[in-house]
Short mmCIF file of N, CA and C and ligand atoms in Angstrom, two decimals:
data_model
loop_
_atom_site.label_atom_id
_atom_site.label_comp_id
_atom_site.label_asym_id
_atom_site.label_seq_id
_atom_site.Cartn_x
_atom_site.Cartn_y
_atom_site.Cartn_z
N MET A 1 -9.40 -4.38 -4.55
CA MET A 1 -8.23 -4.05 -5.39
C MET A 1 -7.08 -3.73 -4.46
N VAL A 2 -5.99 -4.46 -4.64
CA VAL A 2 -4.86 -4.28 -3.74
C VAL A 2 -3.66 -3.77 -4.52
N LEU A 3 -3.13 -2.63 -4.11
CA LEU A 3 -1.90 -2.11 -4.72
C LEU A 3 -0.75 -2.27 -3.75
N SER A 4 0.35 -2.82 -4.24
CA SER A 4 1.56 -2.92 -3.45
C SER A 4 2.72 -2.42 -4.27
N SER A 5 3.77 -2.06 -3.58
CA SER A 5 5.04 -1.74 -4.27
C SER A 5 6.10 -1.61 -3.22
N VAL A 6 7.33 -1.48 -3.65
CA VAL A 6 8.37 -1.09 -2.70
C VAL A 6 8.06 0.35 -2.28
N ALA A 7 8.59 0.77 -1.11
CA ALA A 7 8.40 2.16 -0.69
C ALA A 7 8.95 3.06 -1.78
N GLY A 8 8.22 4.08 -2.15
CA GLY A 8 8.69 4.99 -3.20
C GLY A 8 8.39 4.50 -4.61
N GLY A 9 7.64 3.40 -4.73
CA GLY A 9 7.30 2.85 -6.04
C GLY A 9 6.23 3.68 -6.76
N GLY A 10 5.42 4.39 -5.97
CA GLY A 10 4.42 5.27 -6.57
C GLY A 10 2.98 4.90 -6.26
N LYS A 11 2.76 3.98 -5.30
CA LYS A 11 1.37 3.57 -4.97
C LYS A 11 0.51 4.75 -4.55
N SER A 12 1.00 5.53 -3.57
CA SER A 12 0.16 6.59 -3.01
C SER A 12 -0.21 7.58 -4.11
N THR A 13 0.76 7.92 -4.95
CA THR A 13 0.53 8.88 -6.03
C THR A 13 -0.54 8.32 -6.98
N LEU A 14 -0.40 7.06 -7.36
CA LEU A 14 -1.35 6.46 -8.32
C LEU A 14 -2.74 6.31 -7.69
N ILE A 15 -2.78 5.98 -6.40
CA ILE A 15 -4.08 5.83 -5.74
C ILE A 15 -4.79 7.18 -5.68
N GLN A 16 -4.01 8.22 -5.36
CA GLN A 16 -4.59 9.57 -5.32
C GLN A 16 -5.15 9.96 -6.70
N MET A 17 -4.40 9.65 -7.76
CA MET A 17 -4.82 10.03 -9.12
C MET A 17 -6.08 9.23 -9.54
N ILE A 18 -6.08 7.94 -9.23
CA ILE A 18 -7.22 7.14 -9.68
C ILE A 18 -8.49 7.49 -8.90
N ARG A 19 -8.31 7.86 -7.63
CA ARG A 19 -9.48 8.25 -6.82
C ARG A 19 -10.03 9.59 -7.29
N ALA A 20 -9.13 10.47 -7.73
CA ALA A 20 -9.60 11.78 -8.21
C ALA A 20 -10.42 11.57 -9.51
N LYS A 21 -10.02 10.60 -10.32
CA LYS A 21 -10.74 10.34 -11.59
C LYS A 21 -12.00 9.49 -11.39
N HIS A 22 -11.98 8.65 -10.33
CA HIS A 22 -13.10 7.71 -10.09
C HIS A 22 -13.57 7.87 -8.65
N PRO A 23 -14.34 8.95 -8.37
CA PRO A 23 -14.70 9.23 -6.97
C PRO A 23 -15.52 8.13 -6.28
N ASP A 24 -16.12 7.23 -7.06
CA ASP A 24 -16.91 6.15 -6.44
C ASP A 24 -16.04 5.08 -5.81
N LEU A 25 -14.78 5.06 -6.18
CA LEU A 25 -13.84 4.07 -5.67
C LEU A 25 -13.58 4.37 -4.18
N ALA A 26 -13.87 3.37 -3.33
CA ALA A 26 -13.63 3.58 -1.89
C ALA A 26 -12.17 3.28 -1.58
N PHE A 27 -11.64 3.95 -0.58
CA PHE A 27 -10.26 3.69 -0.14
C PHE A 27 -10.30 3.14 1.27
N SER A 28 -9.63 2.02 1.47
CA SER A 28 -9.58 1.42 2.80
C SER A 28 -8.48 2.11 3.63
N VAL A 29 -8.89 2.84 4.67
CA VAL A 29 -7.92 3.51 5.55
C VAL A 29 -7.42 2.48 6.55
N SER A 30 -6.09 2.27 6.55
CA SER A 30 -5.50 1.26 7.41
C SER A 30 -5.24 1.79 8.82
N CYS A 31 -5.06 0.87 9.74
CA CYS A 31 -4.58 1.22 11.09
C CYS A 31 -3.08 1.02 11.11
N THR A 32 -2.38 1.86 11.87
CA THR A 32 -0.94 1.64 12.03
C THR A 32 -0.47 2.11 13.39
N THR A 33 0.67 1.55 13.80
CA THR A 33 1.29 2.01 15.05
C THR A 33 2.46 2.95 14.73
N ARG A 34 2.72 3.23 13.44
CA ARG A 34 3.84 4.16 13.16
C ARG A 34 3.41 5.58 13.51
N ALA A 35 4.41 6.43 13.76
CA ALA A 35 4.11 7.82 14.12
C ALA A 35 3.62 8.57 12.88
N PRO A 36 2.67 9.49 13.07
CA PRO A 36 2.22 10.28 11.91
C PRO A 36 3.37 11.09 11.32
N ARG A 37 3.40 11.19 9.98
CA ARG A 37 4.39 12.03 9.31
C ARG A 37 3.72 13.34 8.90
N PRO A 38 4.50 14.36 8.54
CA PRO A 38 3.86 15.59 8.04
C PRO A 38 2.93 15.22 6.88
N GLY A 39 1.73 15.77 6.90
CA GLY A 39 0.79 15.47 5.82
C GLY A 39 -0.18 14.34 6.16
N ASP A 40 0.16 13.53 7.17
CA ASP A 40 -0.76 12.49 7.61
C ASP A 40 -1.96 13.11 8.33
N LYS A 41 -3.12 12.49 8.14
CA LYS A 41 -4.33 12.97 8.83
C LYS A 41 -5.06 11.79 9.42
N GLU A 42 -5.32 11.86 10.72
CA GLU A 42 -6.03 10.79 11.42
C GLU A 42 -7.35 10.47 10.69
N GLY A 43 -7.56 9.22 10.39
CA GLY A 43 -8.83 8.81 9.77
C GLY A 43 -8.86 9.04 8.27
N VAL A 44 -7.85 9.72 7.73
CA VAL A 44 -7.83 9.98 6.28
C VAL A 44 -6.69 9.18 5.65
N THR A 45 -5.47 9.38 6.17
CA THR A 45 -4.34 8.59 5.63
C THR A 45 -4.24 7.26 6.42
N TYR A 46 -4.41 7.34 7.71
CA TYR A 46 -4.35 6.17 8.60
C TYR A 46 -5.19 6.43 9.85
N PHE A 47 -5.52 5.37 10.55
CA PHE A 47 -5.97 5.47 11.95
C PHE A 47 -4.71 5.16 12.78
N PHE A 48 -4.27 6.10 13.58
CA PHE A 48 -3.03 5.91 14.35
C PHE A 48 -3.36 5.30 15.71
N LEU A 49 -2.84 4.08 15.94
CA LEU A 49 -3.15 3.35 17.17
C LEU A 49 -1.87 3.11 17.97
N SER A 50 -2.03 2.92 19.29
CA SER A 50 -0.89 2.48 20.11
C SER A 50 -0.70 0.98 19.85
N LYS A 51 0.46 0.46 20.27
CA LYS A 51 0.75 -0.96 20.10
C LYS A 51 -0.32 -1.79 20.82
N GLU A 52 -0.72 -1.32 22.01
CA GLU A 52 -1.72 -2.06 22.81
C GLU A 52 -3.07 -2.09 22.09
N GLU A 53 -3.45 -0.93 21.55
CA GLU A 53 -4.74 -0.86 20.84
C GLU A 53 -4.72 -1.79 19.62
N PHE A 54 -3.58 -1.79 18.91
CA PHE A 54 -3.49 -2.62 17.69
C PHE A 54 -3.56 -4.11 18.08
N GLU A 55 -2.81 -4.47 19.11
CA GLU A 55 -2.80 -5.89 19.51
C GLU A 55 -4.17 -6.34 20.01
N SER A 56 -4.90 -5.43 20.63
CA SER A 56 -6.26 -5.77 21.05
C SER A 56 -7.16 -6.00 19.82
N GLY A 57 -6.94 -5.19 18.77
CA GLY A 57 -7.68 -5.39 17.50
C GLY A 57 -7.37 -6.74 16.88
N ILE A 58 -6.09 -7.15 16.96
CA ILE A 58 -5.72 -8.48 16.42
C ILE A 58 -6.48 -9.56 17.19
N ASP A 59 -6.44 -9.44 18.53
CA ASP A 59 -7.09 -10.46 19.38
C ASP A 59 -8.59 -10.55 19.08
N LYS A 60 -9.21 -9.42 18.78
CA LYS A 60 -10.66 -9.42 18.53
C LYS A 60 -11.00 -9.77 17.09
N GLY A 61 -9.99 -10.02 16.27
CA GLY A 61 -10.24 -10.41 14.85
C GLY A 61 -10.78 -9.27 14.03
N GLU A 62 -10.36 -8.04 14.38
CA GLU A 62 -10.92 -6.86 13.67
C GLU A 62 -10.26 -6.57 12.34
N PHE A 63 -9.14 -7.27 12.04
CA PHE A 63 -8.42 -6.95 10.79
C PHE A 63 -8.66 -8.01 9.72
N LEU A 64 -8.89 -7.55 8.50
CA LEU A 64 -8.98 -8.44 7.34
C LEU A 64 -7.61 -9.08 7.13
N GLU A 65 -6.57 -8.26 7.32
CA GLU A 65 -5.18 -8.72 7.28
C GLU A 65 -4.39 -7.75 8.12
N TRP A 66 -3.23 -8.20 8.61
CA TRP A 66 -2.31 -7.29 9.28
C TRP A 66 -0.90 -7.82 9.14
N ALA A 67 0.07 -6.94 9.28
CA ALA A 67 1.47 -7.36 9.13
C ALA A 67 2.35 -6.37 9.86
N LYS A 68 3.57 -6.80 10.15
CA LYS A 68 4.58 -5.90 10.69
C LYS A 68 5.46 -5.45 9.53
N VAL A 69 5.48 -4.15 9.30
CA VAL A 69 6.27 -3.59 8.20
C VAL A 69 7.18 -2.52 8.78
N HIS A 70 8.47 -2.57 8.47
CA HIS A 70 9.43 -1.59 8.98
C HIS A 70 9.25 -1.39 10.50
N ASP A 71 9.14 -2.46 11.26
CA ASP A 71 9.04 -2.43 12.74
C ASP A 71 7.72 -1.91 13.29
N ASN A 72 6.74 -1.63 12.46
CA ASN A 72 5.44 -1.18 12.98
C ASN A 72 4.33 -2.11 12.49
N TYR A 73 3.23 -2.10 13.23
CA TYR A 73 2.05 -2.85 12.78
C TYR A 73 1.25 -2.04 11.76
N TYR A 74 0.72 -2.73 10.76
CA TYR A 74 -0.22 -2.14 9.81
C TYR A 74 -1.34 -3.14 9.60
N GLY A 75 -2.59 -2.66 9.53
CA GLY A 75 -3.69 -3.61 9.31
C GLY A 75 -4.89 -2.94 8.67
N THR A 76 -5.67 -3.78 7.98
CA THR A 76 -6.89 -3.32 7.29
C THR A 76 -8.12 -3.64 8.14
N PRO A 77 -8.86 -2.62 8.59
CA PRO A 77 -10.10 -2.90 9.34
C PRO A 77 -11.05 -3.71 8.45
N ALA A 78 -11.49 -4.86 8.95
CA ALA A 78 -12.34 -5.74 8.13
C ALA A 78 -13.71 -5.11 7.85
N ILE A 79 -14.22 -4.35 8.82
CA ILE A 79 -15.59 -3.88 8.73
C ILE A 79 -15.85 -3.02 7.49
N PHE A 80 -14.90 -2.13 7.18
CA PHE A 80 -15.11 -1.22 6.05
C PHE A 80 -15.12 -1.99 4.73
N VAL A 81 -14.15 -2.91 4.57
CA VAL A 81 -14.08 -3.68 3.32
C VAL A 81 -15.34 -4.55 3.18
N ASN A 82 -15.78 -5.15 4.29
CA ASN A 82 -16.99 -5.97 4.25
C ASN A 82 -18.22 -5.15 3.83
N GLN A 83 -18.31 -3.93 4.39
CA GLN A 83 -19.45 -3.05 4.05
C GLN A 83 -19.43 -2.70 2.55
N CYS A 84 -18.23 -2.38 2.04
CA CYS A 84 -18.11 -2.04 0.61
C CYS A 84 -18.50 -3.24 -0.24
N MET A 85 -17.99 -4.41 0.11
CA MET A 85 -18.27 -5.60 -0.69
C MET A 85 -19.76 -5.94 -0.67
N SER A 86 -20.40 -5.78 0.50
CA SER A 86 -21.86 -6.06 0.58
C SER A 86 -22.63 -5.07 -0.28
N ALA A 87 -22.11 -3.84 -0.37
CA ALA A 87 -22.84 -2.83 -1.15
C ALA A 87 -22.44 -2.88 -2.62
N GLY A 88 -21.56 -3.80 -3.00
CA GLY A 88 -21.13 -3.91 -4.40
C GLY A 88 -20.22 -2.77 -4.82
N ARG A 89 -19.54 -2.17 -3.86
CA ARG A 89 -18.67 -1.02 -4.16
C ARG A 89 -17.20 -1.47 -4.18
N SER A 90 -16.48 -1.06 -5.20
CA SER A 90 -15.06 -1.44 -5.29
C SER A 90 -14.25 -0.66 -4.24
N VAL A 91 -13.28 -1.34 -3.67
CA VAL A 91 -12.47 -0.71 -2.63
C VAL A 91 -11.00 -0.96 -2.93
N ILE A 92 -10.21 0.10 -2.78
CA ILE A 92 -8.79 -0.02 -3.09
C ILE A 92 -7.99 0.00 -1.80
N MET A 93 -7.00 -0.89 -1.72
CA MET A 93 -6.17 -1.00 -0.50
C MET A 93 -4.71 -0.82 -0.87
N ASP A 94 -4.00 -0.10 -0.03
CA ASP A 94 -2.55 0.13 -0.21
C ASP A 94 -1.85 -0.74 0.84
N LEU A 95 -1.33 -1.90 0.39
CA LEU A 95 -0.80 -2.87 1.35
C LEU A 95 0.61 -3.31 1.00
N ASP A 96 1.35 -3.80 1.97
CA ASP A 96 2.64 -4.38 1.67
C ASP A 96 2.43 -5.78 1.08
N VAL A 97 3.52 -6.45 0.69
CA VAL A 97 3.36 -7.75 0.01
C VAL A 97 2.73 -8.83 0.91
N GLN A 98 3.00 -8.74 2.21
CA GLN A 98 2.42 -9.74 3.14
C GLN A 98 0.90 -9.55 3.19
N GLY A 99 0.45 -8.30 3.25
CA GLY A 99 -0.98 -8.00 3.31
C GLY A 99 -1.67 -8.41 2.02
N ALA A 100 -1.02 -8.14 0.88
CA ALA A 100 -1.60 -8.51 -0.42
C ALA A 100 -1.81 -10.01 -0.48
N ALA A 101 -0.83 -10.77 -0.01
CA ALA A 101 -0.93 -12.24 -0.06
C ALA A 101 -2.09 -12.71 0.84
N GLN A 102 -2.26 -12.08 2.00
CA GLN A 102 -3.34 -12.49 2.92
C GLN A 102 -4.71 -12.21 2.31
N VAL A 103 -4.84 -11.02 1.67
CA VAL A 103 -6.14 -10.66 1.06
C VAL A 103 -6.45 -11.61 -0.08
N LYS A 104 -5.42 -11.93 -0.88
CA LYS A 104 -5.64 -12.84 -2.02
C LYS A 104 -6.07 -14.22 -1.49
N GLN A 105 -5.45 -14.65 -0.41
CA GLN A 105 -5.79 -15.95 0.15
C GLN A 105 -7.22 -15.96 0.67
N LYS A 106 -7.65 -14.84 1.30
CA LYS A 106 -8.99 -14.79 1.88
C LYS A 106 -10.06 -14.56 0.83
N LEU A 107 -9.78 -13.68 -0.16
CA LEU A 107 -10.84 -13.28 -1.08
C LEU A 107 -10.76 -13.91 -2.45
N GLY A 108 -9.63 -14.59 -2.74
CA GLY A 108 -9.50 -15.28 -4.03
C GLY A 108 -9.72 -14.35 -5.21
N LYS A 109 -10.62 -14.80 -6.13
CA LYS A 109 -10.83 -14.05 -7.37
C LYS A 109 -11.49 -12.71 -7.15
N GLU A 110 -12.11 -12.54 -5.97
CA GLU A 110 -12.73 -11.24 -5.68
C GLU A 110 -11.70 -10.15 -5.49
N ALA A 111 -10.45 -10.55 -5.26
CA ALA A 111 -9.38 -9.55 -5.08
C ALA A 111 -8.51 -9.50 -6.33
N ILE A 112 -8.18 -8.25 -6.76
CA ILE A 112 -7.22 -8.07 -7.84
C ILE A 112 -5.97 -7.48 -7.21
N THR A 113 -4.84 -8.15 -7.36
CA THR A 113 -3.62 -7.65 -6.74
C THR A 113 -2.65 -7.12 -7.81
N ILE A 114 -2.11 -5.96 -7.52
CA ILE A 114 -1.25 -5.28 -8.50
C ILE A 114 0.03 -4.83 -7.81
N PHE A 115 1.17 -5.11 -8.44
CA PHE A 115 2.45 -4.66 -7.89
C PHE A 115 3.00 -3.56 -8.79
N ILE A 116 3.35 -2.42 -8.19
CA ILE A 116 3.89 -1.29 -8.95
C ILE A 116 5.42 -1.32 -8.83
N LEU A 117 6.07 -1.30 -9.97
CA LEU A 117 7.55 -1.35 -9.99
C LEU A 117 8.14 0.00 -10.38
N PRO A 118 9.18 0.43 -9.67
CA PRO A 118 9.90 1.59 -10.19
C PRO A 118 10.64 1.19 -11.46
N PRO A 119 10.94 2.11 -12.38
CA PRO A 119 11.55 1.72 -13.66
C PRO A 119 12.95 1.12 -13.49
N ASN A 120 13.73 1.60 -12.54
CA ASN A 120 15.05 1.05 -12.29
C ASN A 120 15.50 1.51 -10.89
N GLU A 121 16.62 0.94 -10.43
CA GLU A 121 17.03 1.18 -9.05
C GLU A 121 17.47 2.64 -8.81
N GLU A 122 18.08 3.21 -9.78
CA GLU A 122 18.57 4.57 -9.65
C GLU A 122 17.40 5.55 -9.48
N GLU A 123 16.40 5.39 -10.34
CA GLU A 123 15.22 6.26 -10.29
C GLU A 123 14.43 6.02 -8.99
N TRP A 124 14.39 4.78 -8.57
CA TRP A 124 13.70 4.41 -7.33
C TRP A 124 14.31 5.17 -6.14
N GLU A 125 15.62 5.11 -6.01
CA GLU A 125 16.29 5.79 -4.89
C GLU A 125 16.08 7.30 -4.99
N LYS A 126 16.12 7.81 -6.21
CA LYS A 126 15.95 9.25 -6.42
C LYS A 126 14.55 9.69 -5.92
N ARG A 127 13.55 8.88 -6.27
CA ARG A 127 12.16 9.24 -5.86
C ARG A 127 11.99 9.13 -4.34
N LEU A 128 12.61 8.08 -3.79
CA LEU A 128 12.48 7.86 -2.34
C LEU A 128 13.12 9.02 -1.57
N ARG A 129 14.30 9.46 -2.02
CA ARG A 129 14.95 10.57 -1.36
C ARG A 129 14.22 11.89 -1.65
N GLY A 130 13.76 12.01 -2.91
CA GLY A 130 13.10 13.25 -3.33
C GLY A 130 11.80 13.50 -2.59
N ARG A 131 11.20 12.45 -2.07
CA ARG A 131 9.92 12.61 -1.35
C ARG A 131 10.13 13.40 -0.07
N GLY A 132 11.33 13.29 0.50
CA GLY A 132 11.68 14.13 1.66
C GLY A 132 10.91 13.82 2.93
N THR A 133 10.34 12.63 3.04
CA THR A 133 9.52 12.32 4.22
C THR A 133 10.26 11.39 5.20
N ASP A 134 11.39 10.81 4.79
CA ASP A 134 12.03 9.80 5.64
C ASP A 134 13.47 10.18 5.96
N SER A 135 13.93 9.73 7.12
CA SER A 135 15.34 9.96 7.49
C SER A 135 16.22 9.05 6.62
N GLU A 136 17.52 9.34 6.57
CA GLU A 136 18.43 8.51 5.78
C GLU A 136 18.40 7.06 6.26
N GLU A 137 18.33 6.91 7.59
CA GLU A 137 18.32 5.55 8.16
C GLU A 137 17.07 4.79 7.66
N SER A 138 15.95 5.51 7.71
CA SER A 138 14.70 4.89 7.27
C SER A 138 14.72 4.60 5.77
N ILE A 139 15.34 5.49 4.99
CA ILE A 139 15.42 5.26 3.52
C ILE A 139 16.25 3.99 3.24
N LEU A 140 17.38 3.86 3.96
CA LEU A 140 18.23 2.67 3.72
C LEU A 140 17.49 1.38 4.10
N LYS A 141 16.72 1.47 5.19
CA LYS A 141 15.94 0.31 5.62
C LYS A 141 14.87 -0.03 4.57
N ARG A 142 14.22 1.01 4.02
CA ARG A 142 13.18 0.78 3.02
C ARG A 142 13.75 0.19 1.74
N ILE A 143 14.98 0.59 1.39
CA ILE A 143 15.60 0.02 0.18
C ILE A 143 15.92 -1.46 0.42
N LYS A 144 16.44 -1.76 1.61
CA LYS A 144 16.80 -3.15 1.92
C LYS A 144 15.52 -4.01 1.91
N ASN A 145 14.49 -3.53 2.62
CA ASN A 145 13.22 -4.27 2.65
C ASN A 145 12.61 -4.38 1.25
N GLY A 146 12.75 -3.29 0.48
CA GLY A 146 12.19 -3.24 -0.87
C GLY A 146 12.75 -4.34 -1.75
N LYS A 147 14.04 -4.59 -1.59
CA LYS A 147 14.65 -5.65 -2.42
C LYS A 147 14.06 -7.00 -2.08
N GLU A 148 13.72 -7.19 -0.80
CA GLU A 148 13.08 -8.46 -0.42
C GLU A 148 11.64 -8.51 -0.98
N GLU A 149 10.95 -7.35 -0.94
CA GLU A 149 9.57 -7.30 -1.47
C GLU A 149 9.53 -7.56 -2.97
N LEU A 150 10.55 -7.05 -3.69
CA LEU A 150 10.60 -7.25 -5.15
C LEU A 150 10.61 -8.73 -5.52
N ALA A 151 11.15 -9.53 -4.64
CA ALA A 151 11.23 -10.97 -4.90
C ALA A 151 9.84 -11.60 -4.99
N HIS A 152 8.81 -10.89 -4.46
CA HIS A 152 7.44 -11.44 -4.46
C HIS A 152 6.58 -10.91 -5.62
N LYS A 153 7.17 -10.13 -6.51
CA LYS A 153 6.36 -9.44 -7.50
C LYS A 153 5.57 -10.41 -8.40
N ASP A 154 6.11 -11.63 -8.62
CA ASP A 154 5.43 -12.56 -9.52
C ASP A 154 4.21 -13.25 -8.88
N GLU A 155 4.02 -13.00 -7.57
CA GLU A 155 2.83 -13.58 -6.91
C GLU A 155 1.59 -12.73 -7.16
N PHE A 156 1.78 -11.57 -7.80
CA PHE A 156 0.64 -10.64 -8.00
C PHE A 156 -0.08 -10.95 -9.32
N ASP A 157 -1.35 -10.55 -9.38
CA ASP A 157 -2.12 -10.78 -10.61
C ASP A 157 -1.56 -9.93 -11.76
N HIS A 158 -1.11 -8.70 -11.44
CA HIS A 158 -0.61 -7.78 -12.47
C HIS A 158 0.61 -7.01 -11.99
N LEU A 159 1.47 -6.64 -12.94
CA LEU A 159 2.63 -5.79 -12.66
C LEU A 159 2.49 -4.51 -13.48
N ILE A 160 2.81 -3.37 -12.88
CA ILE A 160 2.83 -2.12 -13.64
C ILE A 160 4.19 -1.45 -13.39
N VAL A 161 4.89 -1.14 -14.47
CA VAL A 161 6.15 -0.39 -14.33
C VAL A 161 5.78 1.09 -14.31
N ASN A 162 6.12 1.75 -13.20
CA ASN A 162 5.77 3.17 -13.07
C ASN A 162 6.92 4.03 -13.60
N ASP A 163 6.95 4.11 -14.93
CA ASP A 163 7.95 4.96 -15.57
C ASP A 163 7.35 6.36 -15.68
N LYS A 164 6.47 6.54 -16.65
CA LYS A 164 5.74 7.81 -16.74
C LYS A 164 4.41 7.65 -16.02
N LEU A 165 4.08 8.66 -15.20
CA LEU A 165 2.86 8.54 -14.37
C LEU A 165 1.60 8.33 -15.19
N ASP A 166 1.46 9.10 -16.30
CA ASP A 166 0.22 8.97 -17.07
C ASP A 166 0.09 7.58 -17.70
N HIS A 167 1.22 6.99 -18.08
CA HIS A 167 1.16 5.62 -18.64
C HIS A 167 0.75 4.63 -17.56
N ALA A 168 1.36 4.78 -16.37
CA ALA A 168 1.05 3.86 -15.27
C ALA A 168 -0.43 3.99 -14.87
N LEU A 169 -0.93 5.22 -14.88
CA LEU A 169 -2.34 5.44 -14.52
C LEU A 169 -3.27 4.78 -15.54
N SER A 170 -2.96 4.92 -16.83
CA SER A 170 -3.80 4.30 -17.88
C SER A 170 -3.80 2.79 -17.73
N ARG A 171 -2.64 2.24 -17.44
CA ARG A 171 -2.53 0.79 -17.28
C ARG A 171 -3.38 0.32 -16.08
N LEU A 172 -3.33 1.11 -15.02
CA LEU A 172 -4.11 0.78 -13.81
C LEU A 172 -5.60 0.82 -14.13
N GLU A 173 -6.01 1.83 -14.89
CA GLU A 173 -7.43 1.93 -15.26
C GLU A 173 -7.85 0.76 -16.13
N GLU A 174 -6.97 0.36 -17.05
CA GLU A 174 -7.25 -0.79 -17.93
C GLU A 174 -7.50 -2.05 -17.10
N ILE A 175 -6.69 -2.22 -16.08
CA ILE A 175 -6.81 -3.43 -15.24
C ILE A 175 -8.07 -3.38 -14.38
N LEU A 176 -8.35 -2.22 -13.81
CA LEU A 176 -9.40 -2.14 -12.80
C LEU A 176 -10.81 -1.96 -13.37
N PHE A 177 -10.90 -1.33 -14.57
CA PHE A 177 -12.27 -1.00 -15.05
C PHE A 177 -12.56 -1.66 -16.40
P1 ADP B 201 4.76 4.91 -2.42
O1 ADP B 201 3.41 5.35 -1.98
O2 ADP B 201 4.73 3.67 -3.26
O3 ADP B 201 5.74 4.82 -1.30
P2 ADP B 201 4.87 7.57 -3.65
O4 ADP B 201 3.58 7.63 -4.40
O5 ADP B 201 4.98 8.35 -2.37
O6 ADP B 201 5.33 6.05 -3.41
O7 ADP B 201 6.01 8.02 -4.67
C1 ADP B 201 7.34 8.28 -4.24
C2 ADP B 201 7.84 9.61 -4.84
O8 ADP B 201 8.02 9.43 -6.25
C3 ADP B 201 6.86 10.77 -4.68
O9 ADP B 201 7.61 11.96 -4.40
C4 ADP B 201 6.17 10.85 -6.04
O10 ADP B 201 5.77 12.15 -6.32
C5 ADP B 201 7.27 10.38 -7.00
N1 ADP B 201 6.77 9.67 -8.17
C6 ADP B 201 5.84 8.68 -8.21
N2 ADP B 201 5.66 8.24 -9.47
C7 ADP B 201 6.48 8.96 -10.25
C8 ADP B 201 6.77 8.98 -11.68
N3 ADP B 201 6.16 8.15 -12.52
N4 ADP B 201 7.67 9.86 -12.13
C9 ADP B 201 8.31 10.70 -11.26
N5 ADP B 201 8.10 10.74 -9.93
C10 ADP B 201 7.19 9.88 -9.42
P1 5GP B 202 4.01 3.98 5.07
O1 5GP B 202 4.48 3.93 6.49
O2 5GP B 202 5.10 4.47 4.14
O3 5GP B 202 2.71 4.75 4.91
O4 5GP B 202 3.68 2.49 4.62
C1 5GP B 202 4.64 1.50 4.76
C2 5GP B 202 4.16 0.23 4.10
O5 5GP B 202 3.02 -0.31 4.79
C3 5GP B 202 3.72 0.36 2.63
O6 5GP B 202 4.30 -0.73 1.93
C4 5GP B 202 2.22 0.22 2.70
O7 5GP B 202 1.70 -0.33 1.50
C5 5GP B 202 2.07 -0.75 3.85
N1 5GP B 202 0.71 -0.70 4.44
C6 5GP B 202 -0.09 0.36 4.66
N2 5GP B 202 -1.23 -0.01 5.20
C7 5GP B 202 -1.17 -1.36 5.34
C8 5GP B 202 -2.08 -2.35 5.85
O8 5GP B 202 -3.18 -2.08 6.31
N3 5GP B 202 -1.65 -3.63 5.83
C9 5GP B 202 -0.43 -4.00 5.34
N4 5GP B 202 -0.14 -5.30 5.33
N5 5GP B 202 0.44 -3.10 4.85
C10 5GP B 202 0.07 -1.80 4.85
#
């Protein structure tokens, strides 16, 4: 199960909520070269790697997918997803649009891809700023990149408008279970 959205669309919030309700759902912890932010935990939110470590992982074919997002590398360790799939356990991934397309291409119908949309641009910016985790420069970059990502929303199996959180969560449950 792949969730994507523009930054600030609500993926992390929805993933947290659905995991709290469905503890059997595995979460794929990605590798990244970005610096940890407050609240990040090694091995829980991400595995934090140097650029050299990440590139060595690419060379060894250790990623199910990887992409450069906002100037940093992000990738999904293949081993964990493979283990979940062999055990018949559903696994949820939080990926950008490039990663979602790669997973869909590799796994076909075994992958369900979902794009989360903010209800409108004004609310989107408000949430992004309200999160308080990014500098103004980074927020502006995320909005610019987000507009490019929005252009890919129709490539996803499902779209969810994240207006009210409880509605978005119910819709996500309907799709996944
Ligand atoms: P993403 O992981 O897609 O970047 P987040 O889950 O961090 O987005 O959400 C961005 C911000 O918007 C967070 O502060 C979150 O609490 C808030 N948020 C998410 N969904 C809603 C919603 N439906 N209504 C109001 N605020 C929301
Ligand atoms: P953030 O730095 O805000 O945690 O994440 C930035 C972006 O990277 C988000 O769009 C998120 O979905 C995406 N992302 C996180 N992990 C991965 C991954 O393993 N692969 C890809 N392709 N994107 C990822």
